[in-house]
Short mmCIF file of C-alpha atoms in Angstrom, two decimals:
data_model
loop_
_atom_site.label_atom_id
_atom_site.label_comp_id
_atom_site.label_asym_id
_atom_site.label_seq_id
_atom_site.Cartn_x
_atom_site.Cartn_y
_atom_site.Cartn_z
CA MET Q 27 -46.83 14.45 -136.35
CA TRP Q 28 -49.70 12.40 -137.73
CA CYS Q 29 -47.97 9.21 -136.74
CA CYS Q 30 -47.67 10.34 -133.11
CA LEU Q 31 -51.31 11.37 -133.06
CA LEU Q 32 -52.34 8.00 -134.52
CA VAL Q 33 -50.33 6.10 -131.90
CA LEU Q 34 -51.85 8.24 -129.13
CA VAL Q 35 -55.39 7.61 -130.40
CA CYS Q 36 -54.64 3.89 -130.67
CA LEU Q 37 -53.34 3.72 -127.10
CA VAL Q 38 -56.29 5.65 -125.70
CA THR Q 39 -58.93 3.66 -127.59
CA HIS Q 40 -57.16 0.36 -126.90
CA GLY Q 41 -57.30 1.13 -123.20
CA PHE Q 42 -61.01 1.98 -123.40
CA VAL Q 43 -61.94 -1.09 -125.42
CA LYS Q 44 -59.92 -3.63 -123.49
CA TYR Q 45 -59.89 -2.32 -119.91
CA GLY Q 46 -62.56 0.42 -119.70
CA LEU Q 47 -62.41 3.91 -118.20
CA ALA Q 48 -60.55 2.80 -115.09
CA HIS Q 49 -57.49 1.83 -117.12
CA TYR Q 50 -57.36 5.30 -118.69
CA THR Q 51 -57.75 7.24 -115.44
CA ASP Q 52 -55.48 4.98 -113.40
CA ASN Q 53 -52.63 4.52 -115.88
CA LEU Q 54 -52.62 6.85 -118.90
CA LEU Q 55 -53.88 10.11 -117.36
CA PRO Q 56 -51.09 10.34 -114.75
CA GLU Q 57 -48.53 9.38 -117.38
CA PHE Q 58 -49.71 12.07 -119.83
CA THR Q 59 -49.84 14.65 -117.04
CA GLY Q 60 -46.23 13.88 -116.09
CA VAL Q 61 -45.04 14.08 -119.68
CA PHE Q 62 -46.80 17.40 -120.29
CA PHE Q 63 -45.48 18.84 -117.01
CA GLU Q 64 -41.90 17.82 -117.87
CA LEU Q 65 -42.28 19.29 -121.35
CA PHE Q 66 -43.61 22.54 -119.85
CA VAL Q 67 -40.65 22.81 -117.45
CA VAL Q 68 -38.13 22.12 -120.22
CA LEU Q 69 -39.74 24.73 -122.50
CA LEU Q 70 -39.86 27.29 -119.66
CA VAL Q 71 -36.15 26.81 -118.86
CA PHE Q 72 -35.21 26.94 -122.53
CA ASN Q 73 -37.27 30.12 -123.05
CA LYS Q 74 -35.58 31.89 -120.10
CA TRP Q 75 -32.15 30.87 -121.36
CA GLN Q 76 -33.00 32.13 -124.85
CA GLU Q 77 -34.27 35.48 -123.48
CA ARG Q 78 -31.06 35.91 -121.47
CA GLU Q 79 -28.92 35.21 -124.55
CA GLU Q 80 -30.92 37.68 -126.66
CA SER Q 81 -30.49 40.32 -123.95
CA LYS Q 82 -26.72 39.75 -123.91
CA GLN Q 83 -26.58 40.04 -127.71
CA LYS Q 84 -28.56 43.31 -127.66
CA ILE Q 85 -26.22 44.75 -125.02
CA ALA Q 86 -23.20 43.79 -127.15
CA LYS Q 87 -24.77 45.36 -130.26
CA GLU Q 88 -25.62 48.58 -128.43
CA LYS Q 89 -22.08 48.76 -127.06
CA ARG Q 90 -20.70 48.37 -130.59
CA LEU Q 91 -22.90 51.22 -131.85
CA ARG Q 92 -21.95 53.42 -128.90
CA GLU Q 93 -18.27 52.90 -129.69
CA PHE Q 94 -18.83 54.47 -133.11
CA LEU Q 95 -20.73 57.36 -131.53
CA ILE Q 96 -17.81 57.87 -129.15
CA PHE Q 97 -15.59 58.48 -132.19
CA ILE Q 98 -17.96 61.23 -133.31
CA ILE Q 99 -18.26 62.71 -129.82
CA ASN Q 100 -14.48 62.74 -129.42
CA GLU Q 101 -14.35 65.30 -132.23
CA PHE Q 102 -15.80 67.77 -129.69
CA ALA Q 103 -12.94 67.19 -127.22
CA ASN Q 104 -11.73 70.81 -127.43
CA PHE Q 105 -15.05 72.24 -126.27
CA ARG Q 106 -15.22 73.37 -122.64
CA SER Q 107 -18.38 71.38 -121.93
CA MET Q 108 -16.69 68.07 -122.76
CA PRO Q 109 -15.26 66.51 -119.60
CA GLU Q 110 -12.00 64.63 -119.79
CA GLY Q 111 -12.43 60.90 -120.12
CA PHE Q 112 -16.07 61.16 -121.16
CA SER Q 113 -17.39 57.77 -122.19
CA PHE Q 114 -20.75 57.46 -123.85
CA TYR Q 115 -21.81 54.14 -122.35
CA GLY Q 116 -25.33 53.16 -121.34
CA LEU Q 117 -24.55 52.88 -117.64
CA SER Q 118 -24.23 56.66 -117.28
CA HIS Q 119 -27.38 57.79 -119.08
CA THR Q 120 -27.92 60.93 -116.97
CA GLU Q 121 -24.32 62.08 -117.39
CA ASN Q 122 -24.51 61.42 -121.15
CA GLN Q 123 -27.65 63.53 -121.49
CA THR Q 124 -26.18 66.35 -119.39
CA VAL Q 125 -22.91 66.48 -121.32
CA LEU Q 126 -24.67 66.38 -124.70
CA ASN Q 127 -27.08 69.16 -123.64
CA ARG Q 128 -24.19 71.35 -122.47
CA LEU Q 129 -22.26 70.59 -125.65
CA LYS Q 130 -25.23 71.57 -127.80
CA THR Q 131 -25.70 74.79 -125.81
CA GLU Q 132 -22.01 75.67 -126.10
CA PHE Q 133 -21.99 74.91 -129.81
CA THR Q 134 -25.08 77.01 -130.56
CA SER Q 135 -23.91 79.93 -128.44
CA ALA Q 136 -20.41 79.99 -129.94
CA GLN Q 137 -19.98 82.97 -132.25
CA ASN Q 138 -17.26 81.41 -134.34
CA THR Q 139 -16.57 77.73 -134.29
CA PRO Q 140 -12.90 77.15 -135.08
CA ILE Q 141 -12.33 76.35 -138.73
CA SER Q 142 -9.98 73.54 -137.69
CA PHE Q 143 -12.88 71.84 -135.89
CA ARG Q 144 -15.08 72.16 -138.94
CA TYR Q 145 -12.50 70.64 -141.28
CA SER Q 146 -11.61 67.91 -138.82
CA PHE Q 147 -15.27 67.01 -138.27
CA ILE Q 148 -16.08 66.91 -141.97
CA GLN Q 149 -13.02 64.76 -142.65
CA HIS Q 150 -14.05 62.42 -139.85
CA CYS Q 151 -17.57 62.18 -141.33
CA GLN Q 152 -16.17 61.39 -144.76
CA ILE Q 153 -14.13 58.55 -143.31
CA ASP Q 154 -16.81 57.06 -141.04
CA ILE Q 155 -19.95 57.38 -143.18
CA ASP Q 156 -19.61 53.91 -144.75
CA ALA Q 157 -19.11 52.20 -141.40
CA LEU Q 158 -22.03 54.06 -139.83
CA THR Q 159 -24.28 53.19 -142.75
CA SER Q 160 -23.35 49.53 -142.61
CA LEU Q 161 -24.39 49.43 -138.93
CA LEU Q 162 -28.03 50.29 -139.71
CA PRO Q 163 -29.12 46.60 -139.51
CA VAL Q 164 -27.44 46.31 -136.12
CA ALA Q 165 -29.42 49.31 -134.85
CA ALA Q 166 -32.60 47.79 -136.28
CA ASP Q 167 -32.04 44.68 -134.15
CA LEU Q 168 -32.09 46.74 -130.95
CA SER Q 169 -35.41 48.57 -131.20
CA GLU Q 170 -37.42 50.78 -133.48
CA GLU Q 171 -36.34 53.91 -131.60
CA HIS Q 172 -32.66 52.99 -131.84
CA PHE Q 173 -33.07 52.38 -135.56
CA LYS Q 174 -34.80 55.73 -136.15
CA ALA Q 175 -32.14 57.62 -134.19
CA TRP Q 176 -29.29 55.78 -135.93
CA ALA Q 177 -30.79 56.41 -139.37
CA ARG Q 178 -30.96 60.15 -138.62
CA ILE Q 179 -27.41 60.11 -137.25
CA VAL Q 180 -26.24 58.53 -140.51
CA PHE Q 181 -28.24 61.11 -142.46
CA TYR Q 182 -26.64 64.11 -140.71
CA VAL Q 183 -23.16 62.62 -140.83
CA LYS Q 184 -23.67 62.11 -144.58
CA LYS Q 185 -24.96 65.68 -145.03
CA SER Q 186 -22.03 67.05 -143.02
CA SER Q 187 -19.50 65.05 -145.00
CA MET Q 188 -20.72 66.60 -148.28
CA LEU Q 189 -20.45 70.24 -147.16
CA ASP Q 190 -17.97 72.73 -148.56
CA ILE Q 191 -17.52 75.10 -145.64
CA THR Q 192 -15.56 77.66 -147.58
CA VAL Q 193 -18.96 79.09 -148.55
CA LEU Q 194 -20.58 81.12 -145.75
CA LYS Q 195 -24.03 79.64 -146.41
CA LYS Q 196 -22.59 76.14 -145.95
CA LYS Q 197 -21.13 77.12 -142.56
CA LYS Q 198 -24.63 77.80 -141.30
CA LYS Q 199 -25.80 74.49 -142.71
CA PHE Q 200 -22.87 72.80 -140.97
CA ASP Q 201 -23.95 74.31 -137.64
CA GLU Q 202 -27.53 73.15 -138.20
CA HIS Q 203 -26.36 69.64 -139.03
CA ILE Q 204 -24.20 69.45 -135.91
CA VAL Q 205 -27.08 70.56 -133.67
CA LYS Q 206 -29.40 67.97 -135.22
CA LEU Q 207 -26.69 65.32 -134.97
CA LEU Q 208 -26.25 66.00 -131.25
CA ASP Q 209 -30.03 65.78 -130.78
CA TYR Q 210 -30.18 62.37 -132.42
CA ILE Q 211 -27.18 61.12 -130.46
CA ARG Q 212 -29.07 62.15 -127.32
CA ARG Q 213 -32.14 60.34 -128.59
CA PHE Q 214 -30.09 57.20 -129.25
CA ASP Q 215 -28.93 57.23 -125.64
#
């Protein structure tokens, strides 16, 4: 860096001493302007390319996270509010929000959630908790809001996986955890 600056100063002062101001304005100024303009164009193109690549990487990361949420959402397949072939991808944000709202409403209004669903969901949580936890850094790379929502999703999956629903009090806790989990899945979307 210092060497380049020294050479530049030498060239500029050499031109002043030997040829005067006319040499600088006629020869060096247009040359420096051209070099700086070319450098600016190259940096602009490189910056746009880098932004596009980062955007593609974020889309791929979000898709990966959504695939894990789809596994959780598929546990609700036997509920009436779950349409067949529901995919939780970012392109259908309005549909995702509508389905999750209806699912939450159906779940909260249900008098007795089938015990088979409860056991299946808890077993699924026990299996997936490590994978969901390990994806926290991926969610952090997307945005602060995605990270917050993912951290809460992991929290409620963890809490659900530790429940013993043979106790009546734990069944109510399970229902509360599911409602909160659905809220944070909606927030992630």
